[in-house]
Coordinates of C-alpha atoms and ligand atoms in Angstrom, one line a residue:
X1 CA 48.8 31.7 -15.9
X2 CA 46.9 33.1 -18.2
X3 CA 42.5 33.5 -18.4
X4 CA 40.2 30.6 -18.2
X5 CA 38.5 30.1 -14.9
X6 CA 39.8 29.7 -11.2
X7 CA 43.5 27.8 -11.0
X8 CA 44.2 25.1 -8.8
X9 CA 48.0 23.5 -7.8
X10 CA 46.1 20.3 -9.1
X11 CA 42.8 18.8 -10.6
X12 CA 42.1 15.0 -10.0
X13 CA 39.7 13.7 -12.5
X14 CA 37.3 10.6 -10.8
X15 CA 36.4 10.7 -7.3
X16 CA 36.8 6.6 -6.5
X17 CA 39.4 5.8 -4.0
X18 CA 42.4 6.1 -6.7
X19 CA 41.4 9.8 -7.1
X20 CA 40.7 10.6 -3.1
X21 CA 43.8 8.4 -2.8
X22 CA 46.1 10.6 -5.3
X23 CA 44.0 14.0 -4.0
X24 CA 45.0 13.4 -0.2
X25 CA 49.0 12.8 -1.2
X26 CA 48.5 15.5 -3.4
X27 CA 47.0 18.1 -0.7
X28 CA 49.3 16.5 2.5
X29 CA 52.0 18.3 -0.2
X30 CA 50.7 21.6 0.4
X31 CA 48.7 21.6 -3.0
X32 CA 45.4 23.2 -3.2
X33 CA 43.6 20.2 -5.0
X34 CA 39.9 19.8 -6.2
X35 CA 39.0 16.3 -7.1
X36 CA 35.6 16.0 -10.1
X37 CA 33.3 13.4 -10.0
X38 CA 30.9 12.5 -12.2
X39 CA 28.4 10.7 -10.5
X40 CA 26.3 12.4 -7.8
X41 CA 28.3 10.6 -4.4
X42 CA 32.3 10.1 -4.7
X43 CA 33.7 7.0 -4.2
X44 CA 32.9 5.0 -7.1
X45 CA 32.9 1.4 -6.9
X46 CA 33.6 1.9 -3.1
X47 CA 30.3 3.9 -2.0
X48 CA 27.7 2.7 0.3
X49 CA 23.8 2.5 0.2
X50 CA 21.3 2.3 2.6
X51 CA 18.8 -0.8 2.3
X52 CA 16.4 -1.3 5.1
X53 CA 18.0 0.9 7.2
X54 CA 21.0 -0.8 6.9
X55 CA 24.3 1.0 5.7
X56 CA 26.1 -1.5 3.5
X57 CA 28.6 -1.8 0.2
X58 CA 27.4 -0.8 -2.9
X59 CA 30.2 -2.1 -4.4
X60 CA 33.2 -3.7 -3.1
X61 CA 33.1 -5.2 0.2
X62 CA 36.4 -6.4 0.6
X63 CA 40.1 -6.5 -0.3
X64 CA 42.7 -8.5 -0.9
X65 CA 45.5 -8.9 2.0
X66 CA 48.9 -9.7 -0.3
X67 CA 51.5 -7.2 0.9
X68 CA 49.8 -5.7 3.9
X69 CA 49.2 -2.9 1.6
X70 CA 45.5 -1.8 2.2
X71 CA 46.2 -2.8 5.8
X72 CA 48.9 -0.9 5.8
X73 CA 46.9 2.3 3.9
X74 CA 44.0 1.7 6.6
X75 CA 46.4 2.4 9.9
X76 CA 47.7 5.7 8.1
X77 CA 43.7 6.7 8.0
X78 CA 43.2 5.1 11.6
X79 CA 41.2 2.7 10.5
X80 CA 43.8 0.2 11.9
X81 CA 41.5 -1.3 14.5
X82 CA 38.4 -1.5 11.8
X83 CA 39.7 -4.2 9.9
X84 CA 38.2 -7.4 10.0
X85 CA 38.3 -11.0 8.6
X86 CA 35.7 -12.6 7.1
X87 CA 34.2 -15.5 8.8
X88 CA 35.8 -18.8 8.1
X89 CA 32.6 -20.7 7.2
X90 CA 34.0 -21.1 3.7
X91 CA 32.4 -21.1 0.3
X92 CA 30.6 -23.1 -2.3
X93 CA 30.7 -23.5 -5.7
X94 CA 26.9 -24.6 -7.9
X95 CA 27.6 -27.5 -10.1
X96 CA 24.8 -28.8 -12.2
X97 CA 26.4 -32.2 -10.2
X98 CA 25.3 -30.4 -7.0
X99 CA 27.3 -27.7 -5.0
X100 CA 30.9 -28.4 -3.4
X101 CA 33.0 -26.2 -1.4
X102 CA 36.1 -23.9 -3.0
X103 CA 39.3 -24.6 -1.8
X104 CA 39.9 -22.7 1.6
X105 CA 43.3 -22.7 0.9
X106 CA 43.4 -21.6 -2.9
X107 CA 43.9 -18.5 -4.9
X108 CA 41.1 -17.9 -7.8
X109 CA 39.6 -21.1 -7.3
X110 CA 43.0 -22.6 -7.8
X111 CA 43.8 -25.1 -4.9
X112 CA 47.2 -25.1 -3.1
X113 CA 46.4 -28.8 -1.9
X114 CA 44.8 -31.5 -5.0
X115 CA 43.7 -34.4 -2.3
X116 CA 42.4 -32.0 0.2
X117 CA 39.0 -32.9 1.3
X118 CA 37.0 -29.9 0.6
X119 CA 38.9 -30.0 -3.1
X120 CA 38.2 -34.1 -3.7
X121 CA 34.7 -33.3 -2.9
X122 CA 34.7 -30.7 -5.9
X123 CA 36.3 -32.0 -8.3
X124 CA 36.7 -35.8 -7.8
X125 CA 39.5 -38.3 -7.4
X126 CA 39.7 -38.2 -11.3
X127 CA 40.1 -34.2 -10.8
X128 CA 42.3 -35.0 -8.0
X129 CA 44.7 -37.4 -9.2
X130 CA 44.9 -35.1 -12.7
X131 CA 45.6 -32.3 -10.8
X132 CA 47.7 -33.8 -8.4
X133 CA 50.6 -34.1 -11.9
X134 CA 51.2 -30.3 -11.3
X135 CA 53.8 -32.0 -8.8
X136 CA 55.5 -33.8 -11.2
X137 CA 55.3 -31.9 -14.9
X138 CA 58.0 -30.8 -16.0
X139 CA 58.2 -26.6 -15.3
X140 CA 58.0 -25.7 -19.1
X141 CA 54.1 -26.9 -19.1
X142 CA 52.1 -23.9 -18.7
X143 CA 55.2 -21.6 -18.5
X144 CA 54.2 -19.8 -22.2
X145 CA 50.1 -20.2 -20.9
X146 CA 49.2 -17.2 -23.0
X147 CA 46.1 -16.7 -20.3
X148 CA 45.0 -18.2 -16.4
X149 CA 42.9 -20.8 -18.1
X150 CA 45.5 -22.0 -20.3
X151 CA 48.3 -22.6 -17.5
X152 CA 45.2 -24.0 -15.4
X153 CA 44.0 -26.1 -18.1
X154 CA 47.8 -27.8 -18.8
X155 CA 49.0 -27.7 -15.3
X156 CA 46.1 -28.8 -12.9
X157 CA 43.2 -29.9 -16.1
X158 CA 39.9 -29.4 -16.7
X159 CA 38.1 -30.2 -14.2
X160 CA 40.1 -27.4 -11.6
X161 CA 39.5 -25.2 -14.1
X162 CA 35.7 -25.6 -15.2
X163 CA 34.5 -26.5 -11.3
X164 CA 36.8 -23.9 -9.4
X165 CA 38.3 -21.6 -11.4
X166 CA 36.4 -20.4 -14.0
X167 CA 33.7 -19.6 -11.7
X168 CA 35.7 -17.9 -9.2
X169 CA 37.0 -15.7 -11.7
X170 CA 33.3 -14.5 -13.2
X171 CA 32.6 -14.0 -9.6
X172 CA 35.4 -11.8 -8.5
X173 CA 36.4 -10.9 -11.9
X174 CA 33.2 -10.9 -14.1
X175 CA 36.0 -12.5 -16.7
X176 CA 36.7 -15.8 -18.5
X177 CA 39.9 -17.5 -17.0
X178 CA 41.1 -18.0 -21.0
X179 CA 40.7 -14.0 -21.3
X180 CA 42.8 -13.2 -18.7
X181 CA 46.8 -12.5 -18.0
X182 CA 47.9 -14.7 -15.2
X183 CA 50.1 -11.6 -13.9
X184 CA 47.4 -8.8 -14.1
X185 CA 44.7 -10.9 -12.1
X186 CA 47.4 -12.2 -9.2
X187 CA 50.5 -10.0 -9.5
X188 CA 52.5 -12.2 -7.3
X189 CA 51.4 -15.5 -9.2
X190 CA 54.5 -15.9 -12.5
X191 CA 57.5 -15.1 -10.2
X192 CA 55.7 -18.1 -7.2
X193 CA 55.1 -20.1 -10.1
X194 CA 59.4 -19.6 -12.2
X195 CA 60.1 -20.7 -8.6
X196 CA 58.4 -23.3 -7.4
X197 CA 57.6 -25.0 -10.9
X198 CA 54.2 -26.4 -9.9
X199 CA 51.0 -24.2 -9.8
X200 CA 50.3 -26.0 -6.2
X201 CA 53.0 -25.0 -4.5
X202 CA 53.0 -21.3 -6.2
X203 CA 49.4 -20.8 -4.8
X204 CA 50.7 -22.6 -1.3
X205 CA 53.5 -20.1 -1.0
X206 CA 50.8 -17.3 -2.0
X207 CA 48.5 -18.0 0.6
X208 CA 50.9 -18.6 3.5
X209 CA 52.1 -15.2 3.2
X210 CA 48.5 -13.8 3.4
X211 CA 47.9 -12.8 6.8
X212 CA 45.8 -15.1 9.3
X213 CA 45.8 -17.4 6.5
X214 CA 43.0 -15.4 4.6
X215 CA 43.2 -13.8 1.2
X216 CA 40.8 -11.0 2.1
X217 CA 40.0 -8.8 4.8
X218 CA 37.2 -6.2 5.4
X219 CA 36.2 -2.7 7.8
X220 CA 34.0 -3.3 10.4
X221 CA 31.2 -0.9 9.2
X222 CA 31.9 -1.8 5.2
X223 CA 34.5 -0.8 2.9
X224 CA 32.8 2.5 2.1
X225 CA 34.2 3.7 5.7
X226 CA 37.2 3.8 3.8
X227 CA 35.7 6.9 1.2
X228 CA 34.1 8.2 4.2
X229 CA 37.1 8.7 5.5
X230 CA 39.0 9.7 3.0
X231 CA 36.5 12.2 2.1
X232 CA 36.7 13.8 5.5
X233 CA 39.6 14.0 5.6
X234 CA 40.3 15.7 2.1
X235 CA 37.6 18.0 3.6
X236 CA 39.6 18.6 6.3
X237 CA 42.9 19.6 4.4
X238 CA 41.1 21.7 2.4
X239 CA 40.7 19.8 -0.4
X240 CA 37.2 20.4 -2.8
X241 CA 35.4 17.4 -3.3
X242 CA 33.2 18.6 -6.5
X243 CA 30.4 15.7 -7.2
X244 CA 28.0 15.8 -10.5
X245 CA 30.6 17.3 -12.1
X246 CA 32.1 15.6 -15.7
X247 CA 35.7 16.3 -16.6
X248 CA 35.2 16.5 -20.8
X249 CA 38.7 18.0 -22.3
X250 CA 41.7 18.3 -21.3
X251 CA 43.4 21.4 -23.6
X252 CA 47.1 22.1 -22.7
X253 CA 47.5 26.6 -23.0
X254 CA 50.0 26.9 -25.8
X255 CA 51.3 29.9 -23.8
X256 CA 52.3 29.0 -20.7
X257 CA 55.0 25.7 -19.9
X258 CA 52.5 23.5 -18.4
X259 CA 49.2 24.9 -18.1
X260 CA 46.2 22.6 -18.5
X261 CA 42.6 23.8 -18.7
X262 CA 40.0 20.9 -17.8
X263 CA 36.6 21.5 -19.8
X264 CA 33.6 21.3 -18.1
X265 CA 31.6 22.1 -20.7
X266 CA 29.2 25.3 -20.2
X267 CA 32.3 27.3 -21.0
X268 CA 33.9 26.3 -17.5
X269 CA 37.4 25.1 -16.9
X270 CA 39.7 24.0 -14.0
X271 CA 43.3 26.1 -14.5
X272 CA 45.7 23.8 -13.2
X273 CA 49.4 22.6 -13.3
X274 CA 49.1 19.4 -12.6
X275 CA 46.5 16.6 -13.4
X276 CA 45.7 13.4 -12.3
X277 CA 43.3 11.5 -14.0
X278 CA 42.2 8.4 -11.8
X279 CA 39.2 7.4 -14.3
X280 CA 39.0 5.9 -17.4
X281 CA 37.8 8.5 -19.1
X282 CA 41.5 9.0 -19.3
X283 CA 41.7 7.4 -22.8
X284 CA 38.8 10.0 -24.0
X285 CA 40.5 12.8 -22.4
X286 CA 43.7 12.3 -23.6
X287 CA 43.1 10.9 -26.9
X288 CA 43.2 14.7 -28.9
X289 CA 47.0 14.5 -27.5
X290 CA 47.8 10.9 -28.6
X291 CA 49.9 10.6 -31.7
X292 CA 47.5 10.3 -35.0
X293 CA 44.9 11.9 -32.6
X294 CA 43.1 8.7 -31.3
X295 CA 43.9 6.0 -28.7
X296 CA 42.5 2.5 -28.5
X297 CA 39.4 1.6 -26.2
X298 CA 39.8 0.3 -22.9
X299 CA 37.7 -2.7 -21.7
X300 CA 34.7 -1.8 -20.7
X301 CA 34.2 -4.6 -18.2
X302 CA 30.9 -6.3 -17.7
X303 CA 27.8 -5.0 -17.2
X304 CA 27.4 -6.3 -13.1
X305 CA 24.0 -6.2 -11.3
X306 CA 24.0 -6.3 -7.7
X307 CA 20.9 -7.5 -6.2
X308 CA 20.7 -7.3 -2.4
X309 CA 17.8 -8.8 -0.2
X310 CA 17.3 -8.4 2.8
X311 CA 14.9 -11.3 4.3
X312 CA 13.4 -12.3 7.8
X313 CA 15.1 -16.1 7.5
X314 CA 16.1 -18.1 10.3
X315 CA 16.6 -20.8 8.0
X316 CA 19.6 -19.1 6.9
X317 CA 21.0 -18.7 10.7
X318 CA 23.4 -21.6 10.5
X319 CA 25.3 -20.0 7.1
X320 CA 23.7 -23.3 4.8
X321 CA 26.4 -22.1 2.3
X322 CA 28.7 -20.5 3.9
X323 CA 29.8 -17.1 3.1
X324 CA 28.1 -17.7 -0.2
X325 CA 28.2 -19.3 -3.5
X326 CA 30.1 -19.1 -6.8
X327 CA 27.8 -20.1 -9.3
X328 CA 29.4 -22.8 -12.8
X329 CA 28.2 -21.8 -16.0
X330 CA 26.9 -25.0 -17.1
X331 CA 24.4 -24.5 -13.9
X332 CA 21.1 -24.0 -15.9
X333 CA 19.0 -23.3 -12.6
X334 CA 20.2 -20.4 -11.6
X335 CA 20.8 -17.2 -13.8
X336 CA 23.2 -14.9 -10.8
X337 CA 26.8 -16.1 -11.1
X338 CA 27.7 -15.4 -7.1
X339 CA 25.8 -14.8 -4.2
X340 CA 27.3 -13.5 -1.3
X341 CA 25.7 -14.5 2.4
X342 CA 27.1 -11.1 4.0
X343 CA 25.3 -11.7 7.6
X344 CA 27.2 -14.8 7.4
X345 CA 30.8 -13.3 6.0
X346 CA 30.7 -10.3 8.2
X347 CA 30.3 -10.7 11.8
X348 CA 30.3 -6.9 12.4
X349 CA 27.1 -7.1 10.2
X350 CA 25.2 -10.0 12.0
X351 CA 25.5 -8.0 15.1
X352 CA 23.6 -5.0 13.8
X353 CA 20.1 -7.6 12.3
X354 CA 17.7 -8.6 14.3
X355 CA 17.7 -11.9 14.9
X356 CA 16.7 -13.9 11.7
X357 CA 17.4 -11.4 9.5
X358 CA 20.2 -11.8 7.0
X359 CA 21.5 -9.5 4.0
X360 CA 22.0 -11.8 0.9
X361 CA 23.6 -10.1 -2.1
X362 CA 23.7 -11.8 -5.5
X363 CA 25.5 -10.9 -8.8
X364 CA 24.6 -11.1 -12.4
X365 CA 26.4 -10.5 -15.6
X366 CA 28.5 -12.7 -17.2
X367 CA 29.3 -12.1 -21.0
X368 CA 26.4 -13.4 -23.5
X369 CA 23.9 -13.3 -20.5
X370 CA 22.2 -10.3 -21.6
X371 CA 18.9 -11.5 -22.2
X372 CA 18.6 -13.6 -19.4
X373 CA 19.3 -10.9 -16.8
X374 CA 15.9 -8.5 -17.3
X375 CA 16.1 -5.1 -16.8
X376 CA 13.3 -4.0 -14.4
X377 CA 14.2 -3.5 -11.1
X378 CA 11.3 -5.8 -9.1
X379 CA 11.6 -8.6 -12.1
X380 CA 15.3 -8.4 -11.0
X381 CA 14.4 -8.8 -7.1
X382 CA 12.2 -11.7 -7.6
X383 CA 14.6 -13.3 -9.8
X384 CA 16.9 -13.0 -7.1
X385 CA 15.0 -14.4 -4.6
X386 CA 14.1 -17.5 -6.7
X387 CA 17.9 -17.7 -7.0
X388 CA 19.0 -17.0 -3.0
X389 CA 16.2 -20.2 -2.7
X390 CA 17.8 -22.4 -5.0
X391 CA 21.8 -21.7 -3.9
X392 CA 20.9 -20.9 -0.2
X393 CA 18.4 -24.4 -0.1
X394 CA 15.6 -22.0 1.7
X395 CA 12.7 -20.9 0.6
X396 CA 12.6 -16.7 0.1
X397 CA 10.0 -14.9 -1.1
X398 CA 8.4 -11.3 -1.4
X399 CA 6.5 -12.7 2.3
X400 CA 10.4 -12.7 4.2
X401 CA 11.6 -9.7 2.1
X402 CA 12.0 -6.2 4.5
X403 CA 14.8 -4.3 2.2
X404 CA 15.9 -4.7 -1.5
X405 CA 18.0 -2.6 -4.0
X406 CA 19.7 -2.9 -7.0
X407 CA 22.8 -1.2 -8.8
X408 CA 24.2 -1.7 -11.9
X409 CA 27.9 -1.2 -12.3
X410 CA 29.0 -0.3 -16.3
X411 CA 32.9 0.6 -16.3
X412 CA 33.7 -0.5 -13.1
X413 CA 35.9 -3.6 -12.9
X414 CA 37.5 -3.9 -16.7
X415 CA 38.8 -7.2 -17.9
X416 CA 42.5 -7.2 -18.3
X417 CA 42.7 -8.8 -21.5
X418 CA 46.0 -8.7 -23.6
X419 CA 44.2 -6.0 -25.8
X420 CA 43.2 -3.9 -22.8
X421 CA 46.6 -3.9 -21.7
X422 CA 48.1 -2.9 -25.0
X423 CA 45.2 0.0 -24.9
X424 CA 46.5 0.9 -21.0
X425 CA 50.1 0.9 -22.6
X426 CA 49.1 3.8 -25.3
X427 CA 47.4 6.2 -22.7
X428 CA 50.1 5.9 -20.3
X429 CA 52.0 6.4 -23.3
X430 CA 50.4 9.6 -24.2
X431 CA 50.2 11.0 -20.8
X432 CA 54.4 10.6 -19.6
X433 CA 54.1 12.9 -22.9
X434 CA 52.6 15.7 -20.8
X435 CA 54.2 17.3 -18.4
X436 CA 52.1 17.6 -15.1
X437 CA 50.0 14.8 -16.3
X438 CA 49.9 11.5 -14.1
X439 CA 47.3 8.5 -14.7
X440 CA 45.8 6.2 -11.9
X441 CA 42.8 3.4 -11.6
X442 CA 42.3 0.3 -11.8
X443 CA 41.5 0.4 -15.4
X444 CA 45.6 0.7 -15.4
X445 CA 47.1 -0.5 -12.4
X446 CA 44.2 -3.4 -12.2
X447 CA 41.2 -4.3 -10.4
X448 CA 41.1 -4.0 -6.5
X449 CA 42.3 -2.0 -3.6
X450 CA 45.7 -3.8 -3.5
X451 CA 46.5 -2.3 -7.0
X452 CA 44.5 0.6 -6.9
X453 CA 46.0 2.2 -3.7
X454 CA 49.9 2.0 -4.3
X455 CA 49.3 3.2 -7.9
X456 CA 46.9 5.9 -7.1
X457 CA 50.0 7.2 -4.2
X458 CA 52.9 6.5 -6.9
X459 CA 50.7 9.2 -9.6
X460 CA 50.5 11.7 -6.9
X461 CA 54.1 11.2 -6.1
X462 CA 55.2 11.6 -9.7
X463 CA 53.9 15.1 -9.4
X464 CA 54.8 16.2 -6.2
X465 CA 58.3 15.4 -7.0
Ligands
FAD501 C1 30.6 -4.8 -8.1 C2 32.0 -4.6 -7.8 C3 32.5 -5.4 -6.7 C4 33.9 -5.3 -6.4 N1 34.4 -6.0 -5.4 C5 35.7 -5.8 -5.0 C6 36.1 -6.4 -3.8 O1 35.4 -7.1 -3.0 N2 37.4 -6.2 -3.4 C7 38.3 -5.4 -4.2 O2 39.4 -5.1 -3.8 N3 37.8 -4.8 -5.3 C8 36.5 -5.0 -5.7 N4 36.1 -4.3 -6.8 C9 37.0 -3.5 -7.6 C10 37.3 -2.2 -6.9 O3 36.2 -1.7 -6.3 C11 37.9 -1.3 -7.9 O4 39.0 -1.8 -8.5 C12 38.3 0.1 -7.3 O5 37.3 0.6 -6.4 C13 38.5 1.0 -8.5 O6 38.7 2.3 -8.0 P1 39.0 3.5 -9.1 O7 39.0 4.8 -8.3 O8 40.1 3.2 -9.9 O9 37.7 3.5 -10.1 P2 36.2 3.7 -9.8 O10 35.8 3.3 -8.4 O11 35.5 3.2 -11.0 O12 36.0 5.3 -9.8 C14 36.1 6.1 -11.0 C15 35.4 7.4 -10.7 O13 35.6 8.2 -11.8 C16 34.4 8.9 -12.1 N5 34.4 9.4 -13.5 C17 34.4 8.7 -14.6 N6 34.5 9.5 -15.7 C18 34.7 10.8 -15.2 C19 34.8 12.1 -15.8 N7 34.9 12.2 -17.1 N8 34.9 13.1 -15.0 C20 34.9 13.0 -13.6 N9 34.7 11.8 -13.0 C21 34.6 10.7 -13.8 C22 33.3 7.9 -11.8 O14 32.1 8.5 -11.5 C23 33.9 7.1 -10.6 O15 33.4 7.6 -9.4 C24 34.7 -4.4 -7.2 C25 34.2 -3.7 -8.2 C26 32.9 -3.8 -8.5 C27 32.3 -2.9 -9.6

């Protein structure tokens, strides 16, 4: 290689677990790898915070069990005997009708069971007995659905889909139902639903091969254990874990067969052979190499803002909702659109309070509510307080509050829309074009650890190979 700053056997651009992920496969190889961050701590939507002295989730707090995958990931790390359930107090959703529990037995919102109890209660026998006709349609109904909402809408009707689904998915998804590809939000969902024929039966068959019967699982200590780990051990193998620092350009050197310089700016560059670029600053950084010089913007996702309280409330001792609550649009008393009771999800959390102290965490930021979410950050903490009172049927103010924080997350969890995907489909596109090149996150491979992990080992394997 020619000049251009110190050369590395391979750069991996974005420090969130698809870049630590790619870096360790990358270094257990025998590569000398650096991995760029932007932000100031790597692990992106994955890093912890401390609030009242508590070490808890920034970000993510859980994961999703289909394939053992993560659980799988976890043992390799020996984190095997850190992985937890969630407790099996249930959820709620907030109707303007009054609150109802969410299926415990459904995917998205979407329930496995019309008549069961905790689903009649929800949606009524009118939703229950027009849902209940997934049994019985003929297969073709739903089978073109060009989004979730649409197959939910024709198979299971309105009422499943306005009182479960569609706030499930702005909860987990921060995403319409009707914007979303059935296939990028559950991967396993089309090929359940071509066999089975009914949307019931597909979710039934979903569930039952989810471990312990739960679609989620967690680490005893948070899910930021898992970058904590990761990062130690990258440290370990000798792997540079560079944070505050913004990959800008990616220039190929004309001169050599695969040579990449990474820009900096300043005049500094990464010389490497191979890069992996786990963010999606992918589309910016490879858009100079695209054909006609420019690619299609990705989805930038929601803005989400994370408020989390922590309040001296024994009311909340016996979980009044739960492990929290999904919040229905057409609920005009509340402005968060989930609130997550995390003393009451995560035993390994309750065990570290005081008694009567809980951690409550609530979410804003669907699309069009902009002006209802305000900006500063103690406006924010009252509103969520007034909010925690009105889901959790308690009453929390500044007088109960010991800890609060907020975090906004911009880029973090994009929407998988049809136009995204066709954007994802031109970057990938552009980067098999480059030799040494290999693209990971979930802006490509989806939201979540289940699709972020496998993806995030397959880049790294593309260029060890
Ligand atoms: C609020 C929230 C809650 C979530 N909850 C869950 C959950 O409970 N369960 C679950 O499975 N998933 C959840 N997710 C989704 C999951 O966290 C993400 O899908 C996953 O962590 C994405 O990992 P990633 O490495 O692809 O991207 P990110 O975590 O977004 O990391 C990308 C990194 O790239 C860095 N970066 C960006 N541009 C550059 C650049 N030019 N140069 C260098 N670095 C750059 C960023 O600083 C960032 O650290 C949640 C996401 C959010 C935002």
């Amino acid at each position: 290689m020619t000049a251009g700053g110190p050369t590395w056997d391979a750069v991996v651009v974005g420090g969130g677990v698809a870049g630590l992920v790619a870096a360790r496969d990358l270094a257990a190889a025998g590569l000398r790898t650096v991995v760029l961050d932007a932000d100031a701590e790597p692990g992106g939507a994955v890093r912890g915070h401390t609030v009242a002295g508590l070490r808890l989730d920034a970000g993510a707090e859980s994961f999703a069990t289909r394939g053992g995958t993560v659980a799988a990931y976890l043992g390799e790390l020996g984190l095997r005997d850190r992985v937890c359930l969630p407790a099996s107090h249930g959820s709620w959703v907030h109707l303007p009708s009054g609150d109802g529990p969410l299926p415990r037995a459904g995917l998205l919102g979407i329930p496995s069971e019309p008549f069961a109890a905790d689903v009649r209660r929800t949606i009524g026998l009118v939703g229950a007995l027009r849902a209940s006709l997934d049994r019985v349609l003929p297969a073709r109904v739903g089978a073109a659905a060009p989004s979730l909402g649409a197959l939910v809408r024709a198979r299971l009707g309105a009422r499943v889909l306005d009182r479960l689904v569609r706030p499930v998915v702005a909860g987990v998804h921060a995403s319409d139902p009707d914007d979303l590809d059935v296939g990028a939000v559950s991967p396993g969902l089309p090929a359940a639903l071509r066999e089975s024929r009914s949307l019931t039966r597909a979710v039934r068959t979903l569930r039952a091969s989810a471990p312990a019967g739960s679609a989620v699982q967690g680490i005893e200590g948070g899910l930021h254990v898992l970058v904590d780990t990761l990062v130690a051990d990258l440290r370990a193998q000798g792997v540079e874990v560079r944070t505050g620092t913004r990959a800008r350009r990616l220039r190929p050197d004309p001169a050599e067969a695969v040579a990449y310089d990474v820009e900096l700016g300043e005049g500094t560059a990464l010389r490497t052979r191979r890069v992996v670029l786990a963010s999606p600053a992918a589309a910016d950084l490879l858009a100079e190499h695209a054909p006609g010089g420019s690619l299609p913007s990705l989805d930038a996702g929601a803005v989400v803002t994370l408020v989390t309280l922590v309040v001296d409330a024994p009311a909340l001792d016996g979980a009044p909702r739960g492990t929290g609550v999904l919040v229905a649009r057409e609920a005009s008393d509340v402005t968060a659109k989930a609130l997550t009771h995390a003393t009451a999800k995560w035993p390994w959390l309750a065990r570290t309070v005081p008694a009567g102290r809980h951690v409550v965490r609530l979410s804003y930021g669907r699309a069009g509510d902009a002006d209802r979410v305000p900006d500063d950050e103690d406006a924010l903490v009252d509103l969520g307080l007034r909010d925690a009172s009105v889901l959790l049927g308690a009453r929390l103010d500044r007088s109960v509050l010991v800890g609060s924080a907020v975090v906004r997350w911009t880029q973090a969890l994009p929407r998988p829309s049809a136009a995204h995907r066709e954007a994802v489909a031109q970057v990938r596109a552009t980067a098999a074009a480059l030799p040494g090149v290999a693209v990971c996150g979930a802006w490509t491979a989806g939201n979540g650890l289940a699709s972020v992990i496998p993806d995030a080992r397959a880049a790294a394997s593309a260029l060890v190979g």
